Amino acid sequence: MKRRFIQCDVFTDEPTRGNGLAVVVDGDGLSDEQMQSFATWTNLAETTFLQTPSDPAADYKVRIFTPKREMLFAGHPTLGSCTSWLHFGGKPKGKKTVVQECGVGLVPIHMQGDRLAFEAPPTKISEMPHEMKAAVIAAMGLDRDVVVDTAVLDNGPVWQAFRLKSAQDVLAVDSATIRWPEFLGVGLIGPHDVSGETEGKLDIGLLAPHASGGVFDYEVRMLAPSSGMSEDPITGSLNAALAKWMLATGDLPDEMIVSQGVCLGRKGKVHVSRSGEDTILIGGQTLILIEGSVEL
């Protein structure tokens, strides 16, 4: 059966320099096996399937798959899926807000001119166990003096988060030092799991400030041992979790622009802003590169 299909580039204003996403717009009726098989075939970081929502408050439902597993929530698939839904004539119930249903519940997405921004979902912030921190620092060959703070962050995905001193420290890390599944052998999986689901749920996030006066305020990297990649180009869910962490520690500005993907030759631009006391918006542009149909 032919189904409408889009391939888009998220968190960039320059084609092919963001994070690619495949979107099957007519996702109703597909089995879990069919969706996982197609996501494995596309071999993109994520592939999404739009479906009729089960919650009457939602405008659409999305299922999100990596080449290996389904995810409860992910950032660039949220913006790319919403863009695709709107492109094919989706009409939101709210004037300037689309409501997405996904594995973590309802996620509001705000229309902000030429970009969309999702509300960062709730994030559980836990202290990182000493042995976990030591293992990751050793694996990446980091000087302990450049590590400012650490935490385990859970917003659907679970992140081993490290704040480093400078953007240069973040960019200097060799992603090849983090391997999956070999990396899991250093004792990170098991008693330190915070979500109740262990395998493939402890990716590494790095964050550090740029020098003042430039285009970007922070540099972020996501080393992805659970996905089969060495690194994810641009990661909305990680940026959301990091922003929630910064809010909790009192370090989040009202607005900031984050760079991600430099080491992969990408030009990711993530807009982070506060709306009210606790709401954080994670925004960026989405460019549609391919539109057509796919036989599934």
PDB file of C-alpha atoms in Angstrom:
ATOM      1  CA  MET A   1       0.000   0.000   0.000  1.00  0.00           C
ATOM      2  CA  LYS A   2       1.324   3.430  -0.963  1.00  0.00           C
ATOM      3  CA  ARG A   3       1.619   5.910   1.877  1.00  0.00           C
ATOM      4  CA  ARG A   4       2.559   9.587   1.831  1.00  0.00           C
ATOM      5  CA  PHE A   5       6.171  10.148   2.772  1.00  0.00           C
ATOM      6  CA  ILE A   6       8.461  13.072   3.597  1.00  0.00           C
ATOM      7  CA  GLN A   7      12.166  13.265   4.287  1.00  0.00           C
ATOM      8  CA  CYS A   8      13.142  16.447   6.062  1.00  0.00           C
ATOM      9  CA  ASP A   9      16.106  18.136   7.706  1.00  0.00           C
ATOM     10  CA  VAL A  10      15.571  19.466  11.240  1.00  0.00           C
ATOM     11  CA  PHE A  11      17.278  22.129  13.366  1.00  0.00           C
ATOM     12  CA  THR A  12      18.969  23.879  10.453  1.00  0.00           C
ATOM     13  CA  ASP A  13      18.391  26.647   7.926  1.00  0.00           C
ATOM     14  CA  GLU A  14      20.719  25.011   5.374  1.00  0.00           C
ATOM     15  CA  PRO A  15      19.622  21.847   3.485  1.00  0.00           C
ATOM     16  CA  THR A  16      21.525  18.638   4.397  1.00  0.00           C
ATOM     17  CA  ARG A  17      23.253  20.308   7.371  1.00  0.00           C
ATOM     18  CA  GLY A  18      20.704  19.386  10.055  1.00  0.00           C
ATOM     19  CA  ASN A  19      19.393  16.052  11.337  1.00  0.00           C
ATOM     20  CA  GLY A  20      17.543  13.985   8.757  1.00  0.00           C
ATOM     21  CA  LEU A  21      14.149  12.464   9.500  1.00  0.00           C
ATOM     22  CA  ALA A  22      11.877  10.123   7.540  1.00  0.00           C
ATOM     23  CA  VAL A  23       8.143  10.623   8.116  1.00  0.00           C
ATOM     24  CA  VAL A  24       5.419   8.214   7.003  1.00  0.00           C
ATOM     25  CA  VAL A  25       2.379  10.480   7.081  1.00  0.00           C
ATOM     26  CA  ASP A  26      -0.225   7.694   6.727  1.00  0.00           C
ATOM     27  CA  GLY A  27       0.909   5.524   9.626  1.00  0.00           C
ATOM     28  CA  ASP A  28      -2.451   4.030  10.647  1.00  0.00           C
ATOM     29  CA  GLY A  29      -2.730   0.265  10.232  1.00  0.00           C
ATOM     30  CA  LEU A  30       0.989  -0.510  10.288  1.00  0.00           C
ATOM     31  CA  SER A  31       2.198  -3.156  12.711  1.00  0.00           C
ATOM     32  CA  ASP A  32       5.068  -2.599  15.120  1.00  0.00           C
ATOM     33  CA  GLU A  33       7.131  -5.015  13.015  1.00  0.00           C
ATOM     34  CA  GLN A  34       6.433  -3.073   9.810  1.00  0.00           C
ATOM     35  CA  MET A  35       7.386   0.241  11.415  1.00  0.00           C
ATOM     36  CA  GLN A  36      10.569  -1.133  12.939  1.00  0.00           C
ATOM     37  CA  SER A  37      11.535  -2.820   9.675  1.00  0.00           C
ATOM     38  CA  PHE A  38      11.127   0.415   7.712  1.00  0.00           C
ATOM     39  CA  ALA A  39      13.044   2.423  10.318  1.00  0.00           C
ATOM     40  CA  THR A  40      15.864  -0.106  10.127  1.00  0.00           C
ATOM     41  CA  TRP A  41      15.831   0.195   6.328  1.00  0.00           C
ATOM     42  CA  THR A  42      16.003   4.017   6.279  1.00  0.00           C
ATOM     43  CA  ASN A  43      18.982   3.804   8.692  1.00  0.00           C
ATOM     44  CA  LEU A  44      18.337   7.368   9.865  1.00  0.00           C
ATOM     45  CA  ALA A  45      18.612   8.352  13.508  1.00  0.00           C
ATOM     46  CA  GLU A  46      14.809   8.255  13.669  1.00  0.00           C
ATOM     47  CA  THR A  47      11.827   7.464  11.440  1.00  0.00           C
ATOM     48  CA  THR A  48       8.317   8.480  12.485  1.00  0.00           C
ATOM     49  CA  PHE A  49       4.793   7.329  11.701  1.00  0.00           C
ATOM     50  CA  LEU A  50       1.829   9.695  12.043  1.00  0.00           C
ATOM     51  CA  GLN A  51      -1.413   8.172  13.289  1.00  0.00           C
ATOM     52  CA  THR A  52      -4.880   9.125  14.461  1.00  0.00           C
ATOM     53  CA  PRO A  53      -4.632  10.248  18.101  1.00  0.00           C
ATOM     54  CA  SER A  54      -6.260   8.280  20.906  1.00  0.00           C
ATOM     55  CA  ASP A  55      -6.424  11.362  23.169  1.00  0.00           C
ATOM     56  CA  PRO A  56      -9.119  13.858  22.061  1.00  0.00           C
ATOM     57  CA  ALA A  57      -6.880  16.755  23.132  1.00  0.00           C
ATOM     58  CA  ALA A  58      -4.202  15.769  20.583  1.00  0.00           C
ATOM     59  CA  ASP A  59      -4.008  16.803  16.945  1.00  0.00           C
ATOM     60  CA  TYR A  60      -2.087  13.692  15.873  1.00  0.00           C
ATOM     61  CA  LYS A  61      -0.177  10.765  17.331  1.00  0.00           C
ATOM     62  CA  VAL A  62       3.409   9.894  16.462  1.00  0.00           C
ATOM     63  CA  ARG A  63       5.385   6.665  16.848  1.00  0.00           C
ATOM     64  CA  ILE A  64       9.160   7.158  16.820  1.00  0.00           C
ATOM     65  CA  PHE A  65      11.635   4.430  15.826  1.00  0.00           C
ATOM     66  CA  THR A  66      15.425   4.301  15.606  1.00  0.00           C
ATOM     67  CA  PRO A  67      17.023   1.576  13.451  1.00  0.00           C
ATOM     68  CA  LYS A  68      17.004  -0.589  16.603  1.00  0.00           C
ATOM     69  CA  ARG A  69      14.058   0.322  18.840  1.00  0.00           C
ATOM     70  CA  GLU A  70      11.035   2.501  19.525  1.00  0.00           C
ATOM     71  CA  MET A  71      11.455   5.707  21.525  1.00  0.00           C
ATOM     72  CA  LEU A  72       8.915   7.319  23.838  1.00  0.00           C
ATOM     73  CA  PHE A  73       9.975  10.837  22.835  1.00  0.00           C
ATOM     74  CA  ALA A  74      12.582  12.577  20.711  1.00  0.00           C
ATOM     75  CA  GLY A  75      13.038  16.222  19.793  1.00  0.00           C
ATOM     76  CA  HIS A  76      13.929  16.462  16.130  1.00  0.00           C
ATOM     77  CA  PRO A  77      11.285  13.826  15.239  1.00  0.00           C
ATOM     78  CA  THR A  78       8.731  15.975  17.085  1.00  0.00           C
ATOM     79  CA  LEU A  79       9.475  19.091  15.020  1.00  0.00           C
ATOM     80  CA  GLY A  80       9.878  17.181  11.748  1.00  0.00           C
ATOM     81  CA  SER A  81       6.671  15.215  12.276  1.00  0.00           C
ATOM     82  CA  CYS A  82       4.717  18.355  13.103  1.00  0.00           C
ATOM     83  CA  THR A  83       6.075  20.117  10.015  1.00  0.00           C
ATOM     84  CA  SER A  84       5.027  17.143   7.859  1.00  0.00           C
ATOM     85  CA  TRP A  85       1.556  17.022   9.408  1.00  0.00           C
ATOM     86  CA  LEU A  86       1.057  20.737   8.754  1.00  0.00           C
ATOM     87  CA  HIS A  87       2.492  20.429   5.228  1.00  0.00           C
ATOM     88  CA  PHE A  88      -0.173  17.898   4.298  1.00  0.00           C
ATOM     89  CA  GLY A  89      -2.993  20.130   5.541  1.00  0.00           C
ATOM     90  CA  GLY A  90      -3.201  19.368   9.235  1.00  0.00           C
ATOM     91  CA  LYS A  91      -5.294  21.933  11.096  1.00  0.00           C
ATOM     92  CA  PRO A  92      -4.525  22.285  14.797  1.00  0.00           C
ATOM     93  CA  LYS A  93      -7.288  22.696  17.325  1.00  0.00           C
ATOM     94  CA  GLY A  94      -5.419  25.655  18.827  1.00  0.00           C
ATOM     95  CA  LYS A  95      -4.604  28.820  16.886  1.00  0.00           C
ATOM     96  CA  LYS A  96      -0.827  28.740  17.272  1.00  0.00           C
ATOM     97  CA  THR A  97      -0.228  25.470  19.081  1.00  0.00           C
ATOM     98  CA  VAL A  98      -0.209  21.890  17.806  1.00  0.00           C
ATOM     99  CA  VAL A  99      -0.598  19.089  20.358  1.00  0.00           C
ATOM    100  CA  GLN A 100       1.323  15.892  19.676  1.00  0.00           C
ATOM    101  CA  GLU A 101       0.519  12.585  21.341  1.00  0.00           C
ATOM    102  CA  CYS A 102       3.527  10.305  21.878  1.00  0.00           C
ATOM    103  CA  GLY A 103       5.014   7.872  24.373  1.00  0.00           C
ATOM    104  CA  VAL A 104       5.505  10.492  27.099  1.00  0.00           C
ATOM    105  CA  GLY A 105       1.978  11.879  26.707  1.00  0.00           C
ATOM    106  CA  LEU A 106       0.902  15.177  25.152  1.00  0.00           C
ATOM    107  CA  VAL A 107       3.581  17.574  23.881  1.00  0.00           C
ATOM    108  CA  PRO A 108       2.513  21.114  22.869  1.00  0.00           C
ATOM    109  CA  ILE A 109       4.335  22.512  19.825  1.00  0.00           C
ATOM    110  CA  HIS A 110       4.300  26.275  19.288  1.00  0.00           C
ATOM    111  CA  MET A 111       4.365  27.930  15.868  1.00  0.00           C
ATOM    112  CA  GLN A 112       6.984  30.705  15.930  1.00  0.00           C
ATOM    113  CA  GLY A 113       7.230  32.242  12.462  1.00  0.00           C
ATOM    114  CA  ASP A 114       9.555  30.124  10.341  1.00  0.00           C
ATOM    115  CA  ARG A 115      10.209  27.607  13.091  1.00  0.00           C
ATOM    116  CA  LEU A 116       8.398  25.361  15.530  1.00  0.00           C
ATOM    117  CA  ALA A 117       9.195  24.868  19.206  1.00  0.00           C
ATOM    118  CA  PHE A 118       8.089  22.065  21.498  1.00  0.00           C
ATOM    119  CA  GLU A 119       7.601  22.344  25.229  1.00  0.00           C
ATOM    120  CA  ALA A 120      10.331  20.409  26.991  1.00  0.00           C
ATOM    121  CA  PRO A 121       8.707  17.461  28.788  1.00  0.00           C
ATOM    122  CA  PRO A 122       9.225  16.846  32.511  1.00  0.00           C
ATOM    123  CA  THR A 123      12.748  15.677  33.300  1.00  0.00           C
ATOM    124  CA  LYS A 124      13.807  13.567  36.255  1.00  0.00           C
ATOM    125  CA  ILE A 125      17.214  14.757  37.483  1.00  0.00           C
ATOM    126  CA  SER A 126      19.292  12.276  39.502  1.00  0.00           C
ATOM    127  CA  GLU A 127      22.794  12.324  40.891  1.00  0.00           C
ATOM    128  CA  MET A 128      25.219  10.359  38.749  1.00  0.00           C
ATOM    129  CA  PRO A 129      26.764   7.453  40.676  1.00  0.00           C
ATOM    130  CA  HIS A 130      30.498   7.836  41.236  1.00  0.00           C
ATOM    131  CA  GLU A 131      31.425   4.645  39.367  1.00  0.00           C
ATOM    132  CA  MET A 132      29.322   5.693  36.368  1.00  0.00           C
ATOM    133  CA  LYS A 133      30.981   9.119  36.245  1.00  0.00           C
ATOM    134  CA  ALA A 134      34.462   7.632  36.616  1.00  0.00           C
ATOM    135  CA  ALA A 135      33.830   5.084  33.866  1.00  0.00           C
ATOM    136  CA  VAL A 136      32.586   7.659  31.361  1.00  0.00           C
ATOM    137  CA  ILE A 137      35.378  10.131  32.135  1.00  0.00           C
ATOM    138  CA  ALA A 138      37.939   7.360  31.676  1.00  0.00           C
ATOM    139  CA  ALA A 139      36.338   6.103  28.464  1.00  0.00           C
ATOM    140  CA  MET A 140      36.355   9.579  26.904  1.00  0.00           C
ATOM    141  CA  GLY A 141      39.864  10.397  28.164  1.00  0.00           C
ATOM    142  CA  LEU A 142      38.622  13.570  29.854  1.00  0.00           C
ATOM    143  CA  ASP A 143      40.715  15.575  32.266  1.00  0.00           C
ATOM    144  CA  ARG A 144      38.677  15.655  35.477  1.00  0.00           C
ATOM    145  CA  ASP A 145      39.410  19.389  35.798  1.00  0.00           C
ATOM    146  CA  VAL A 146      37.227  20.178  32.757  1.00  0.00           C
ATOM    147  CA  VAL A 147      34.154  18.425  34.236  1.00  0.00           C
ATOM    148  CA  VAL A 148      32.031  21.079  35.940  1.00  0.00           C
ATOM    149  CA  ASP A 149      28.971  19.013  36.857  1.00  0.00           C
ATOM    150  CA  THR A 150      27.201  15.722  36.070  1.00  0.00           C
ATOM    151  CA  ALA A 151      23.690  14.291  36.323  1.00  0.00           C
ATOM    152  CA  VAL A 152      21.491  11.510  35.005  1.00  0.00           C
ATOM    153  CA  LEU A 153      18.534  13.047  33.158  1.00  0.00           C
ATOM    154  CA  ASP A 154      15.360  11.162  32.232  1.00  0.00           C
ATOM    155  CA  ASN A 155      12.807  12.744  29.869  1.00  0.00           C
ATOM    156  CA  GLY A 156      11.867   9.569  28.009  1.00  0.00           C
ATOM    157  CA  PRO A 157      15.399   8.890  26.841  1.00  0.00           C
ATOM    158  CA  VAL A 158      17.913   8.698  29.705  1.00  0.00           C
ATOM    159  CA  TRP A 159      21.092  10.765  29.488  1.00  0.00           C
ATOM    160  CA  GLN A 160      24.443  10.656  31.236  1.00  0.00           C
ATOM    161  CA  ALA A 161      24.941  14.428  31.195  1.00  0.00           C
ATOM    162  CA  PHE A 162      28.289  16.209  31.599  1.00  0.00           C
ATOM    163  CA  ARG A 163      28.809  19.959  31.819  1.00  0.00           C
ATOM    164  CA  LEU A 164      32.340  20.845  30.732  1.00  0.00           C
ATOM    165  CA  LYS A 165      34.293  24.083  31.067  1.00  0.00           C
ATOM    166  CA  SER A 166      34.354  25.240  27.437  1.00  0.00           C
ATOM    167  CA  ALA A 167      32.963  24.514  24.002  1.00  0.00           C
ATOM    168  CA  GLN A 168      36.488  23.545  22.949  1.00  0.00           C
ATOM    169  CA  ASP A 169      36.474  20.810  25.607  1.00  0.00           C
ATOM    170  CA  VAL A 170      33.215  19.444  24.186  1.00  0.00           C
ATOM    171  CA  LEU A 171      34.481  19.493  20.602  1.00  0.00           C
ATOM    172  CA  ALA A 172      37.760  17.819  21.548  1.00  0.00           C
ATOM    173  CA  VAL A 173      36.102  14.575  22.742  1.00  0.00           C
ATOM    174  CA  ASP A 174      36.656  11.635  20.370  1.00  0.00           C
ATOM    175  CA  SER A 175      33.266   9.966  19.860  1.00  0.00           C
ATOM    176  CA  ALA A 176      35.008   6.742  18.804  1.00  0.00           C
ATOM    177  CA  THR A 177      35.956   6.150  22.440  1.00  0.00           C
ATOM    178  CA  ILE A 178      32.326   5.341  23.280  1.00  0.00           C
ATOM    179  CA  ARG A 179      31.180   1.995  21.867  1.00  0.00           C
ATOM    180  CA  TRP A 180      27.966   0.026  22.098  1.00  0.00           C
ATOM    181  CA  PRO A 181      27.483  -2.702  23.244  1.00  0.00           C
ATOM    182  CA  GLU A 182      31.108  -2.892  24.413  1.00  0.00           C
ATOM    183  CA  PHE A 183      30.690   0.342  26.376  1.00  0.00           C
ATOM    184  CA  LEU A 184      27.950  -1.244  28.473  1.00  0.00           C
ATOM    185  CA  GLY A 185      30.583  -3.630  29.834  1.00  0.00           C
ATOM    186  CA  VAL A 186      32.091  -0.908  32.044  1.00  0.00           C
ATOM    187  CA  GLY A 187      29.257  -1.313  34.528  1.00  0.00           C
ATOM    188  CA  LEU A 188      26.863   1.461  33.516  1.00  0.00           C
ATOM    189  CA  ILE A 189      23.831  -0.757  32.998  1.00  0.00           C
ATOM    190  CA  GLY A 190      21.987  -2.409  35.859  1.00  0.00           C
ATOM    191  CA  PRO A 191      21.694  -0.877  39.309  1.00  0.00           C
ATOM    192  CA  HIS A 192      22.117   2.705  38.049  1.00  0.00           C
ATOM    193  CA  ASP A 193      19.216   2.587  35.597  1.00  0.00           C
ATOM    194  CA  VAL A 194      16.687   5.335  36.409  1.00  0.00           C
ATOM    195  CA  SER A 195      13.866   4.471  34.021  1.00  0.00           C
ATOM    196  CA  GLY A 196      13.284   0.807  34.837  1.00  0.00           C
ATOM    197  CA  GLU A 197      14.268  -0.106  31.285  1.00  0.00           C
ATOM    198  CA  THR A 198      17.970  -0.617  30.947  1.00  0.00           C
ATOM    199  CA  GLU A 199      19.346  -1.681  27.598  1.00  0.00           C
ATOM    200  CA  GLY A 200      20.014   1.162  25.181  1.00  0.00           C
ATOM    201  CA  LYS A 201      18.812   3.976  27.417  1.00  0.00           C
ATOM    202  CA  LEU A 202      21.961   5.665  28.702  1.00  0.00           C
ATOM    203  CA  ASP A 203      23.343   7.938  26.011  1.00  0.00           C
ATOM    204  CA  ILE A 204      25.932  10.604  26.788  1.00  0.00           C
ATOM    205  CA  GLY A 205      25.274  14.338  26.557  1.00  0.00           C
ATOM    206  CA  LEU A 206      27.988  16.976  26.667  1.00  0.00           C
ATOM    207  CA  LEU A 207      27.342  20.697  27.273  1.00  0.00           C
ATOM    208  CA  ALA A 208      29.641  23.709  27.629  1.00  0.00           C
ATOM    209  CA  PRO A 209      29.512  27.485  27.009  1.00  0.00           C
ATOM    210  CA  HIS A 210      30.989  29.337  24.072  1.00  0.00           C
ATOM    211  CA  ALA A 211      32.910  32.533  24.643  1.00  0.00           C
ATOM    212  CA  SER A 212      30.576  35.532  24.813  1.00  0.00           C
ATOM    213  CA  GLY A 213      29.924  37.640  21.733  1.00  0.00           C
ATOM    214  CA  GLY A 214      29.477  34.867  19.172  1.00  0.00           C
ATOM    215  CA  VAL A 215      26.397  33.467  17.411  1.00  0.00           C
ATOM    216  CA  PHE A 216      26.101  30.498  19.768  1.00  0.00           C
ATOM    217  CA  ASP A 217      25.865  30.458  23.535  1.00  0.00           C
ATOM    218  CA  TYR A 218      26.512  26.740  24.113  1.00  0.00           C
ATOM    219  CA  GLU A 219      27.933  23.710  22.339  1.00  0.00           C
ATOM    220  CA  VAL A 220      26.217  20.322  22.745  1.00  0.00           C
ATOM    221  CA  ARG A 221      27.146  16.831  21.634  1.00  0.00           C
ATOM    222  CA  MET A 222      25.273  13.549  21.995  1.00  0.00           C
ATOM    223  CA  LEU A 223      27.388  10.410  21.920  1.00  0.00           C
ATOM    224  CA  ALA A 224      25.041   7.579  21.116  1.00  0.00           C
ATOM    225  CA  PRO A 225      26.245   4.126  22.094  1.00  0.00           C
ATOM    226  CA  SER A 226      22.699   2.699  22.142  1.00  0.00           C
ATOM    227  CA  SER A 227      21.710   3.650  18.585  1.00  0.00           C
ATOM    228  CA  GLY A 228      24.585   2.083  16.691  1.00  0.00           C
ATOM    229  CA  MET A 229      25.915   5.505  15.677  1.00  0.00           C
ATOM    230  CA  SER A 230      28.978   7.093  17.196  1.00  0.00           C
ATOM    231  CA  GLU A 231      27.187  10.441  17.496  1.00  0.00           C
ATOM    232  CA  ASP A 232      23.787  11.974  16.837  1.00  0.00           C
ATOM    233  CA  PRO A 233      23.854  15.140  14.675  1.00  0.00           C
ATOM    234  CA  ILE A 234      21.336  17.349  16.513  1.00  0.00           C
ATOM    235  CA  THR A 235      19.250  16.137  19.450  1.00  0.00           C
ATOM    236  CA  GLY A 236      16.164  18.046  20.572  1.00  0.00           C
ATOM    237  CA  SER A 237      15.353  15.727  23.479  1.00  0.00           C
ATOM    238  CA  LEU A 238      18.875  16.056  24.874  1.00  0.00           C
ATOM    239  CA  ASN A 239      18.768  19.847  24.562  1.00  0.00           C
ATOM    240  CA  ALA A 240      15.412  19.780  26.361  1.00  0.00           C
ATOM    241  CA  ALA A 241      16.815  17.685  29.213  1.00  0.00           C
ATOM    242  CA  LEU A 242      19.923  19.865  29.502  1.00  0.00           C
ATOM    243  CA  ALA A 243      17.783  23.014  29.598  1.00  0.00           C
ATOM    244  CA  LYS A 244      15.648  21.534  32.397  1.00  0.00           C
ATOM    245  CA  TRP A 245      18.856  20.727  34.286  1.00  0.00           C
ATOM    246  CA  MET A 246      20.141  24.276  33.806  1.00  0.00           C
ATOM    247  CA  LEU A 247      16.790  25.619  35.024  1.00  0.00           C
ATOM    248  CA  ALA A 248      17.044  23.478  38.151  1.00  0.00           C
ATOM    249  CA  THR A 249      20.572  24.728  38.893  1.00  0.00           C
ATOM    250  CA  GLY A 250      19.677  28.377  38.194  1.00  0.00           C
ATOM    251  CA  ASP A 251      21.902  28.650  35.102  1.00  0.00           C
ATOM    252  CA  LEU A 252      19.326  28.878  32.318  1.00  0.00           C
ATOM    253  CA  PRO A 253      19.089  32.282  30.582  1.00  0.00           C
ATOM    254  CA  ASP A 254      15.806  33.560  29.160  1.00  0.00           C
ATOM    255  CA  GLU A 255      17.053  32.740  25.648  1.00  0.00           C
ATOM    256  CA  MET A 256      20.042  30.938  24.200  1.00  0.00           C
ATOM    257  CA  ILE A 257      21.169  29.430  20.913  1.00  0.00           C
ATOM    258  CA  VAL A 258      22.874  26.052  20.966  1.00  0.00           C
ATOM    259  CA  SER A 259      25.227  24.651  18.341  1.00  0.00           C
ATOM    260  CA  GLN A 260      25.345  20.903  17.699  1.00  0.00           C
ATOM    261  CA  GLY A 261      26.731  18.661  14.971  1.00  0.00           C
ATOM    262  CA  VAL A 262      29.992  20.493  14.265  1.00  0.00           C
ATOM    263  CA  CYS A 263      32.111  17.337  14.486  1.00  0.00           C
ATOM    264  CA  LEU A 264      29.851  15.674  11.892  1.00  0.00           C
ATOM    265  CA  GLY A 265      29.962  18.585   9.455  1.00  0.00           C
ATOM    266  CA  ARG A 266      26.449  19.736  10.372  1.00  0.00           C
ATOM    267  CA  LYS A 267      25.179  23.216  11.216  1.00  0.00           C
ATOM    268  CA  GLY A 268      22.637  22.541  13.903  1.00  0.00           C
ATOM    269  CA  LYS A 269      20.957  25.537  15.513  1.00  0.00           C
ATOM    270  CA  VAL A 270      18.682  24.934  18.503  1.00  0.00           C
ATOM    271  CA  HIS A 271      16.738  27.867  19.977  1.00  0.00           C
ATOM    272  CA  VAL A 272      16.044  27.514  23.709  1.00  0.00           C
ATOM    273  CA  SER A 273      13.735  29.972  25.458  1.00  0.00           C
ATOM    274  CA  ARG A 274      11.780  30.276  28.669  1.00  0.00           C
ATOM    275  CA  SER A 275       8.032  30.859  28.685  1.00  0.00           C
ATOM    276  CA  GLY A 276       6.786  31.644  32.148  1.00  0.00           C
ATOM    277  CA  GLU A 277       8.423  30.265  35.251  1.00  0.00           C
ATOM    278  CA  ASP A 278       8.847  26.583  34.360  1.00  0.00           C
ATOM    279  CA  THR A 279       8.047  26.138  30.651  1.00  0.00           C
ATOM    280  CA  ILE A 280      11.007  25.730  28.297  1.00  0.00           C
ATOM    281  CA  LEU A 281      10.640  25.849  24.507  1.00  0.00           C
ATOM    282  CA  ILE A 282      13.039  23.974  22.211  1.00  0.00           C
ATOM    283  CA  GLY A 283      12.816  25.357  18.685  1.00  0.00           C
ATOM    284  CA  GLY A 284      14.353  25.148  15.255  1.00  0.00           C
ATOM    285  CA  GLN A 285      13.675  25.196  11.542  1.00  0.00           C
ATOM    286  CA  THR A 286      12.634  22.167   9.501  1.00  0.00           C
ATOM    287  CA  LEU A 287      13.301  21.929   5.766  1.00  0.00           C
ATOM    288  CA  ILE A 288      11.393  19.446   3.579  1.00  0.00           C
ATOM    289  CA  LEU A 289      13.865  17.870   1.131  1.00  0.00           C
ATOM    290  CA  ILE A 290      11.913  14.926  -0.340  1.00  0.00           C
ATOM    291  CA  GLU A 291       8.170  14.437  -0.774  1.00  0.00           C
ATOM    292  CA  GLY A 292       6.453  11.439  -2.335  1.00  0.00           C
ATOM    293  CA  SER A 293       5.075   8.021  -1.448  1.00  0.00           C
ATOM    294  CA  VAL A 294       6.454   4.795  -0.084  1.00  0.00           C
ATOM    295  CA  GLU A 295       5.181   1.238  -0.518  1.00  0.00           C
ATOM    296  CA  LEU A 296       4.594  -0.376   2.870  1.00  0.00           C
TER     297      LEU A 296
END
